[in-house]
Amino acid sequence: MQSSHAIHTLIVLVSLLLSSSVIAFAPSFGVSHATNTRFTTSIYAASPDVDPQEIIGKTITVKGTVNAGYVRSCIKNEASQMRRLIGTMSPPGDEETATIYVEGKRKMVDGFVRWCAKGTDKIGLSQVLEVVEAVDEVPTGLYDGFYVKLRVEDV
């Protein structure tokens, strides 16, 4: 029993040391689908010092069919209605990447990042969504909802 506690303590310490450049989620979150994905998210489940109710900000870079109206609507629905997050998604452009900025409770923001990481499976149809990077930010408090712009032809 004591050896499993020591192993758990060691895992927590290593996680804290590597928290600025975590390569994948902790085992309790599952395995990342993309091995080249860079997550810099905090692992509150492994650390008793981190409050899951703390308000945080996070910038998430995603790639795939991010300019499609359906993908953007799914992201808006998941962030605002399901997770009660505030923030914005970059306007549609010609590139295959988009930036999502969200603020909210740590457990909701981290859950949203995991949802985005499972994007292709969760969104469905022939849509593709993959997380490139997720970076912790200081919350700005500038938003009162989650805002997404759509292309005129998607409306």
C-alpha angles and dihedrals in degrees: 000000000000093000092055089050090051091049091049090049090050091050090051092050093049090047091052092048091051097039093110092061110021110172096203140357121284114269090257089064096048131247122306114247093219118053093199093056113117114215119184094176124135118247103224094171091065097044124063090198095067117085113219088204093057114119110241139167127225135185113212123191113203133180135197130066090349095145094059114108093228094055092046091049091050091051092049092047094048095045100042108028104026100035102023092229127154128213141079146273121225115259118264115273141159095278126091093232133077135185121228120193116193136176129191144092113342094240092052094046093048089047090052091052090052090049090052090048088056089044102128091050095043100043096045131184110080094313120127126206127170131171113235098177140352117196129184114239136184107260112250101196090217097124132073096186142000114282128199126172119213129203114261092242090054094058 
